[in-house]
CSV table of C-alpha atoms in Angstrom, one decimal:
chain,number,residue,atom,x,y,z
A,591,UNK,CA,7.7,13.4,-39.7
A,592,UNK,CA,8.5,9.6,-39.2
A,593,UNK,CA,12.0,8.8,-38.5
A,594,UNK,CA,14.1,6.3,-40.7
A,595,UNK,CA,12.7,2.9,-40.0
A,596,UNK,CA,9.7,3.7,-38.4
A,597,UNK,CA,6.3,2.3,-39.9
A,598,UNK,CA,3.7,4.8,-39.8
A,599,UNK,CA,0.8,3.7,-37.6
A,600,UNK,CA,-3.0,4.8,-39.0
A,601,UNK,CA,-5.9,6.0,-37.4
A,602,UNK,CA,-7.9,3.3,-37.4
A,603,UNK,CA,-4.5,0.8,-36.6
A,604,UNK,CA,-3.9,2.8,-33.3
A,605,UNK,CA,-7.8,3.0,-32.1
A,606,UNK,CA,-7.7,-0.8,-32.3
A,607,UNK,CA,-4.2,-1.7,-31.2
A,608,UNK,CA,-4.0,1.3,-28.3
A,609,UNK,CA,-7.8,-1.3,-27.4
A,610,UNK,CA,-6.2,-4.2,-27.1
A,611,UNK,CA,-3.7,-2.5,-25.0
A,612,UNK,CA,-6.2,-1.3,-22.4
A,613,UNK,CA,-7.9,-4.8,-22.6
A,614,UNK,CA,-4.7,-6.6,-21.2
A,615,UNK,CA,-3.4,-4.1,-18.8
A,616,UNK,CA,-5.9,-0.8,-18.2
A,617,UNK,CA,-3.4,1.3,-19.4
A,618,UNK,CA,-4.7,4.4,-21.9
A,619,UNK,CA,-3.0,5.9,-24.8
A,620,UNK,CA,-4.3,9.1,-26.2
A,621,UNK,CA,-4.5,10.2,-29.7
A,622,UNK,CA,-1.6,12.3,-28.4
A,623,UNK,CA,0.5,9.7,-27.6
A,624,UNK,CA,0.1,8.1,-31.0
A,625,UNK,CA,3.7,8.5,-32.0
A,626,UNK,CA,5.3,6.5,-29.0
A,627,UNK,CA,3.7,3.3,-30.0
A,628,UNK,CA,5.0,4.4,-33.4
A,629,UNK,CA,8.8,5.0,-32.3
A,630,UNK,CA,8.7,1.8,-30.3
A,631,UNK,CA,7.0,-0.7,-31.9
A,632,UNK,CA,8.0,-0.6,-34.9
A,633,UNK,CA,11.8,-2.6,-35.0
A,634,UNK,CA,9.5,-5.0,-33.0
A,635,UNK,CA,7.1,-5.6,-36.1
A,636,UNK,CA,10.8,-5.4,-38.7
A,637,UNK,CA,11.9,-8.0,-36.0
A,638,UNK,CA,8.6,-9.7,-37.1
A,639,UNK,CA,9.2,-10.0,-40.3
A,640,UNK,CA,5.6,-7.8,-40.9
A,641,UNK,CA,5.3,-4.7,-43.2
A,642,UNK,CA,2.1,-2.8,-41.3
A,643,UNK,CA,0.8,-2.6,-37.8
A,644,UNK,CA,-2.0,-3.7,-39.3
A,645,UNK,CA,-0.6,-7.0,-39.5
A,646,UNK,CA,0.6,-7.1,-36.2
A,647,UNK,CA,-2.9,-6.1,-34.7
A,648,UNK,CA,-3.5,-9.4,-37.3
A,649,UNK,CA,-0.7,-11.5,-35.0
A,650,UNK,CA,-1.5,-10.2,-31.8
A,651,UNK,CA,-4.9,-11.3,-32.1
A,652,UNK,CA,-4.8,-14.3,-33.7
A,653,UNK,CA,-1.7,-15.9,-34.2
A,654,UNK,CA,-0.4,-19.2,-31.5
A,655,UNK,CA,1.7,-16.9,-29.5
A,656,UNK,CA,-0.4,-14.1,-29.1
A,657,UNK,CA,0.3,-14.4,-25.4
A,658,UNK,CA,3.8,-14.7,-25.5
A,659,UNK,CA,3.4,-11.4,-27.5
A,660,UNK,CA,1.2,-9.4,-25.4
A,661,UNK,CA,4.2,-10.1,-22.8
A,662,UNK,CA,6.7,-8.6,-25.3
A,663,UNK,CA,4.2,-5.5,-26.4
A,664,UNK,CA,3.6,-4.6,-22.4
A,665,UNK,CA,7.5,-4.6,-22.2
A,666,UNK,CA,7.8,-2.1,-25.0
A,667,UNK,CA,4.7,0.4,-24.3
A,668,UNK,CA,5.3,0.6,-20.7
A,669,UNK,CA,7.3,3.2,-18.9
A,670,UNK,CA,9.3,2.7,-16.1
A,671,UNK,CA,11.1,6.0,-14.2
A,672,UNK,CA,11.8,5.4,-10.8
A,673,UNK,CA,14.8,5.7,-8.5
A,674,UNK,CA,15.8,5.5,-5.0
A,675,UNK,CA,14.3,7.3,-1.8
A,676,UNK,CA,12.1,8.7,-4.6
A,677,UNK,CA,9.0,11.0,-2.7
A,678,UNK,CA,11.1,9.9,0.7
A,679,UNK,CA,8.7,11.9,3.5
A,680,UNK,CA,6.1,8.9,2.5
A,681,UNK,CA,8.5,6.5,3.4
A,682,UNK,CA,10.0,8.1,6.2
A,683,UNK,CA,6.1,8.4,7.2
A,684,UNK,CA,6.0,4.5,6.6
A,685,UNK,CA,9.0,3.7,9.2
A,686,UNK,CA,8.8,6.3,11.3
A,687,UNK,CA,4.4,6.7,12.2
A,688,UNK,CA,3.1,3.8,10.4
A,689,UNK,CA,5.2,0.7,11.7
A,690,UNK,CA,5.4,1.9,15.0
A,691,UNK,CA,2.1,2.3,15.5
A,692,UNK,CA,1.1,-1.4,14.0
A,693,UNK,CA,3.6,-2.5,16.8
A,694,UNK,CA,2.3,-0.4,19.4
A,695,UNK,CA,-1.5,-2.4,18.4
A,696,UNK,CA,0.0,-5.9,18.4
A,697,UNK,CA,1.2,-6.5,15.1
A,698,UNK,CA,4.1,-9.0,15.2
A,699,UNK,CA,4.1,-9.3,11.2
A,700,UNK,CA,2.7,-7.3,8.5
A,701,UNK,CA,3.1,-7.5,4.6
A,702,UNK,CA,4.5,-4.7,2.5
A,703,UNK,CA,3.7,-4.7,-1.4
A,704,UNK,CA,4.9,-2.2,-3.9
A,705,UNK,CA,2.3,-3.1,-7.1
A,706,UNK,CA,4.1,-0.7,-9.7
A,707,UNK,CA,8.0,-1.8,-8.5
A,708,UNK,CA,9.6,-1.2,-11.9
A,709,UNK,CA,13.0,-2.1,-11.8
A,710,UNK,CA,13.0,-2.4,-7.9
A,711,UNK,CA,14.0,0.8,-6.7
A,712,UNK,CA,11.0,1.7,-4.3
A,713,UNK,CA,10.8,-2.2,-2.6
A,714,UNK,CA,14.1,-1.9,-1.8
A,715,UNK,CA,14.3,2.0,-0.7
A,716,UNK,CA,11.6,0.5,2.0
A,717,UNK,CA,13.9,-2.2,2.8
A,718,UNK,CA,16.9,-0.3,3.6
A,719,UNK,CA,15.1,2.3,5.1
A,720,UNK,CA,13.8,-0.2,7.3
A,721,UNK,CA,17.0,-2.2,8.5
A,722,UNK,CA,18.3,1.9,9.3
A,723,UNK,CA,15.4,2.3,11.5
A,724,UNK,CA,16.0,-0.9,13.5
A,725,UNK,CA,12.2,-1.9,13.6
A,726,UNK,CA,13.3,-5.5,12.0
A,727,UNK,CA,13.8,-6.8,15.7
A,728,UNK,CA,10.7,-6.1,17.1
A,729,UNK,CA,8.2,-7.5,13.9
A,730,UNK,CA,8.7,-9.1,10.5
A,731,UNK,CA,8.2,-7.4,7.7
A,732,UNK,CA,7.5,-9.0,4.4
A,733,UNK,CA,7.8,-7.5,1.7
A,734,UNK,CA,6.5,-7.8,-2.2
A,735,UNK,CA,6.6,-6.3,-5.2
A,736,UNK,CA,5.3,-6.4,-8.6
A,737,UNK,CA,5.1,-5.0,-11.9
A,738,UNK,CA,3.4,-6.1,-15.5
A,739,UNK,CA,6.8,-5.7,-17.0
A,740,UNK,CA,8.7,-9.0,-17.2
A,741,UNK,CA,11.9,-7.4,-18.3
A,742,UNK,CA,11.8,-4.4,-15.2
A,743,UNK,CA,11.0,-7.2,-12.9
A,744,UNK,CA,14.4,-9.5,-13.7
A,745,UNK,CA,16.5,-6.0,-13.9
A,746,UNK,CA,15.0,-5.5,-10.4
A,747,UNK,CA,16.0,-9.0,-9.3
A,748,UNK,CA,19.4,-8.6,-10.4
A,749,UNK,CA,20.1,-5.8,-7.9
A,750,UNK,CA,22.6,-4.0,-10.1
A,751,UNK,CA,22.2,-0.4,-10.5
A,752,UNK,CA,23.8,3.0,-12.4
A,753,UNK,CA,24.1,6.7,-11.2
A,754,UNK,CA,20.8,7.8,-12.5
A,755,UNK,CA,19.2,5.6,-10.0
A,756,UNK,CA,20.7,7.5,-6.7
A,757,UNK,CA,19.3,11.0,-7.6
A,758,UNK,CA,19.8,12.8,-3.7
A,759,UNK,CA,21.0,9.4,-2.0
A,760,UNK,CA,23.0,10.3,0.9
A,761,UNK,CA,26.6,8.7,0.1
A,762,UNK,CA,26.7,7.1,3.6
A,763,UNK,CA,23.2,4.9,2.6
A,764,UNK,CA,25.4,4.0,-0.9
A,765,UNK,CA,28.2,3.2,0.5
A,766,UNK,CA,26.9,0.5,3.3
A,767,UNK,CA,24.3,-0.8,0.8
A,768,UNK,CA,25.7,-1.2,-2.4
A,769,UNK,CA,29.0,-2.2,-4.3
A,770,UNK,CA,31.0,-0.7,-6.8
A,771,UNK,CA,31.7,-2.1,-9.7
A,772,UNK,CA,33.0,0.0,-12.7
A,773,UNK,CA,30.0,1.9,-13.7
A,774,UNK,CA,27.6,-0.6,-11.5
A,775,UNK,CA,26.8,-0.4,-8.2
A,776,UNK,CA,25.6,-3.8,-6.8
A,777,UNK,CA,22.9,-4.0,-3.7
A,778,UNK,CA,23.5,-6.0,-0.6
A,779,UNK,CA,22.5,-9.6,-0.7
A,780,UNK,CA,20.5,-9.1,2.5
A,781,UNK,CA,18.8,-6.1,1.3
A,782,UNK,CA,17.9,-8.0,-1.3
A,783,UNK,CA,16.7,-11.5,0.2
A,784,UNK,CA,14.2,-9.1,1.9
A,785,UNK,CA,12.0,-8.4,-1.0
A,786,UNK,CA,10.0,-11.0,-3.2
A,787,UNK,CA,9.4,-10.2,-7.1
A,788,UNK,CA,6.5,-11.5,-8.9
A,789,UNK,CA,4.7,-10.4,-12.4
A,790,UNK,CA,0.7,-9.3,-11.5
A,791,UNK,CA,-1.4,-7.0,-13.9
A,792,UNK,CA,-2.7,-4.9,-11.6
A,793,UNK,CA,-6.5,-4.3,-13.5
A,794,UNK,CA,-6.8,-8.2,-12.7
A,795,UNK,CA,-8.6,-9.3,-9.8
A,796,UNK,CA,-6.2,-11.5,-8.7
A,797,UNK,CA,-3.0,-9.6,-8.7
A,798,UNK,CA,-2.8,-9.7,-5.0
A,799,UNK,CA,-3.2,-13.5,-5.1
A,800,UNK,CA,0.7,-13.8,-4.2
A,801,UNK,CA,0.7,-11.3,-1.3
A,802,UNK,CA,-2.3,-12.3,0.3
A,803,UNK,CA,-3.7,-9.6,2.9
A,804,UNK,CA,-1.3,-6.3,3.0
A,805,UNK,CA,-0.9,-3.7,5.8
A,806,UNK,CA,0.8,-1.3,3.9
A,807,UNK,CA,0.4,-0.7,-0.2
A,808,UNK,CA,2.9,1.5,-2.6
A,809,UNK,CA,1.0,2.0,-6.0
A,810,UNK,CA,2.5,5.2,-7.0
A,811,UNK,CA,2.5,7.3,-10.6
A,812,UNK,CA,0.7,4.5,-11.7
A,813,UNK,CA,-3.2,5.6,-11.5
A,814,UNK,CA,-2.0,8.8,-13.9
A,815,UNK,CA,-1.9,5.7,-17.2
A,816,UNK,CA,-5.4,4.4,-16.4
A,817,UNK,CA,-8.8,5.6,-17.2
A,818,UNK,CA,-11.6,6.3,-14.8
A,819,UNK,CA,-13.3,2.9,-15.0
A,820,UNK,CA,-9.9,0.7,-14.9
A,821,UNK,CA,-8.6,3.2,-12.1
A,822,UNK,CA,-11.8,1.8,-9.9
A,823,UNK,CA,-10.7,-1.7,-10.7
A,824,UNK,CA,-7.9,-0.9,-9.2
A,825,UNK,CA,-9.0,0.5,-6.2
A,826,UNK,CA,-11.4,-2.5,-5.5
A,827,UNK,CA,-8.8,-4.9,-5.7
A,828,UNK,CA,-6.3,-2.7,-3.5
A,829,UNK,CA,-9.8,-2.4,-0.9
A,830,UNK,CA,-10.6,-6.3,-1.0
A,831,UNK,CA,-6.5,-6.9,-0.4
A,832,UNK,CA,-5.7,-4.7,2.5
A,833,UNK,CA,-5.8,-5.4,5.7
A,834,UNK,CA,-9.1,-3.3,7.9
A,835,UNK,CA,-7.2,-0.1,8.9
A,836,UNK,CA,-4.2,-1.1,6.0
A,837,UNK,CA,-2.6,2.3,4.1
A,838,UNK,CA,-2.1,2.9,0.9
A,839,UNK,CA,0.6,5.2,-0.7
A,840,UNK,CA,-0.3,6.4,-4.3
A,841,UNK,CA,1.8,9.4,-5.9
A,842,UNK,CA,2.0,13.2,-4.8
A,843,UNK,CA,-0.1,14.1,-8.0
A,844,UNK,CA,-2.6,11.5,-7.9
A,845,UNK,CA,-5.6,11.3,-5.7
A,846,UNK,CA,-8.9,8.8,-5.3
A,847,UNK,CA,-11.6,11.8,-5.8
A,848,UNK,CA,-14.3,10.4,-8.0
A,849,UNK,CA,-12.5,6.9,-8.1
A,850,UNK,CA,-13.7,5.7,-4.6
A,851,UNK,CA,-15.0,6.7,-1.1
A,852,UNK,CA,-13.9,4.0,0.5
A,853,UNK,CA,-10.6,5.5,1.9
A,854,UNK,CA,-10.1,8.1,4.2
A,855,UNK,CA,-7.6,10.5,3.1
A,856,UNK,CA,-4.9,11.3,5.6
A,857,UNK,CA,-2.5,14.4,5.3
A,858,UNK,CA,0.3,13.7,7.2
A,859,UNK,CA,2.3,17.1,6.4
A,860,UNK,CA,5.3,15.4,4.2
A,861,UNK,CA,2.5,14.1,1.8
A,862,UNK,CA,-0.2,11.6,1.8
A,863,UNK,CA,-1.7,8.3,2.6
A,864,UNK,CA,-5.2,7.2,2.1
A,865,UNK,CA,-6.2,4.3,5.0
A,866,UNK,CA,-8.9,1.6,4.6
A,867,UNK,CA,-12.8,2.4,6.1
């Protein structure tokens, strides 16, 4: 049953605008998932001033600021649940056996990029995790982060942070990173100079245009939103940007089998990591 102020989204209305989704970002709706563009797109066409989805398909399509819109729809239909130290062994793995061992081979600088960021969570986990190990005095560390999300990406920006966002945070990293304020807990300006924000779309080819060549790539629960021929796109971008030998993180329940061959898959014990051939 639709709710109270919901506009009931057709067949044919979500084949074509669930399309135009994947077109502009990669990311798949199923037939199952027809009610969440329902529920939360549909004070977005009343905010329109449109009666039908059917006439924002029309807008989106064809109207002046279709762009602009496409921004705004990405916001909406995207979903964003992240928090901080989230799948830690892989980042432990990161500062502890990966960093190191770049050192240990010459590396005086490498470049960090979490492609999915959200609202900034994982970029800045690796920071902090990072200025703990003391590993910033022997190499530079850059790091970057991104998201298709424009909204996630000025939240992350903002540093500011609730509760929900510290699920098992030891109190000792909370306390030296952040401050509280009322009900928000803001991060350390030096935690957060470390990290550079920019919007990328990752089925694009040049996402990585900002970053350049990376050593190390976080792109995790991400893959699980994209189809097989959009996850590929992916994975040749992520190939062409690292860095010979560069890792790549992806999450616990994803893996590149019958995507690519082109990474060798490395279990580490505390999870995985897939490095460039």
């Amino acid at each position: 049953m639709i709710g109270a102020g919901t506009i009931k989204l057709k067949d044919d209305e979500f084949a074509e605008l669930s399309d135009i989704i994947y077109k502009h970002s990669g990311i798949t709706f199923s037939a199952t998932k027809k009610y969440l563009l329902e529920n939360r797109l549909s004070r977005r066409i009343q905010e329109l001033n449109f009666n039908s989805f059917k006439d924002y398909i029309y807008y989106l399509k064809y109207d002046i600021k279709k762009m602009q819109e496409m921004i705004t729809l990405l916001n909406l239909v995207t979903i964003n649940e992240t928090y901080f130290l989230r799948e830690r062994p892989q980042m432990d793995y990161l500062v502890n056996k990966v960093i190191p061992e770049l050192i240990s081979n010459g590396k005086r600088s490498i470049k960090i990029w979490s492609a999915a960021s959200s609202t900034g969570e994982e970029p800045y986990s690796i920071a902090i995790l990072l200025k703990e190990s003391g590993l910033l005095g022997k190499i530079r560390v850059d790091i970057f982060a991104s998201d298709i999300n424009t909204e996630v990406l000025e939240t992350a920006k903002k540093g500011e942070y609730r509760t929900v966002s510290f699920r098992g945070v030891p109190p000792a990293i909370i306390n030296k990173y952040f401050e509280k304020d009322g009900f928000i807990y803001k991060l350390s300006p030096e935690i957060k100079s470390m990290v550079t924000f920019f919007k990328a779309n990752l089925v694009e080819r040049m996402a990585s245009s900002r970053v350049g060549t990376a050593d190390v790539i976080f792109c995790r629960n991400v893959l699980i939103y994209f189809d097989i021929p959009a996850k590929q796109k992916v994975m040749e971008m992520f190939y062409s940007t690292l860095a010979p030998n560069g890792f790549l993180f992806l999450g616990h329940s994803e893996t590149l089998n019958k995507i690519t061959d082109k990474f060798k898959m490395l279990n580490f014990g505390g999870g995985i990591v897939y490095i460039k051939e």
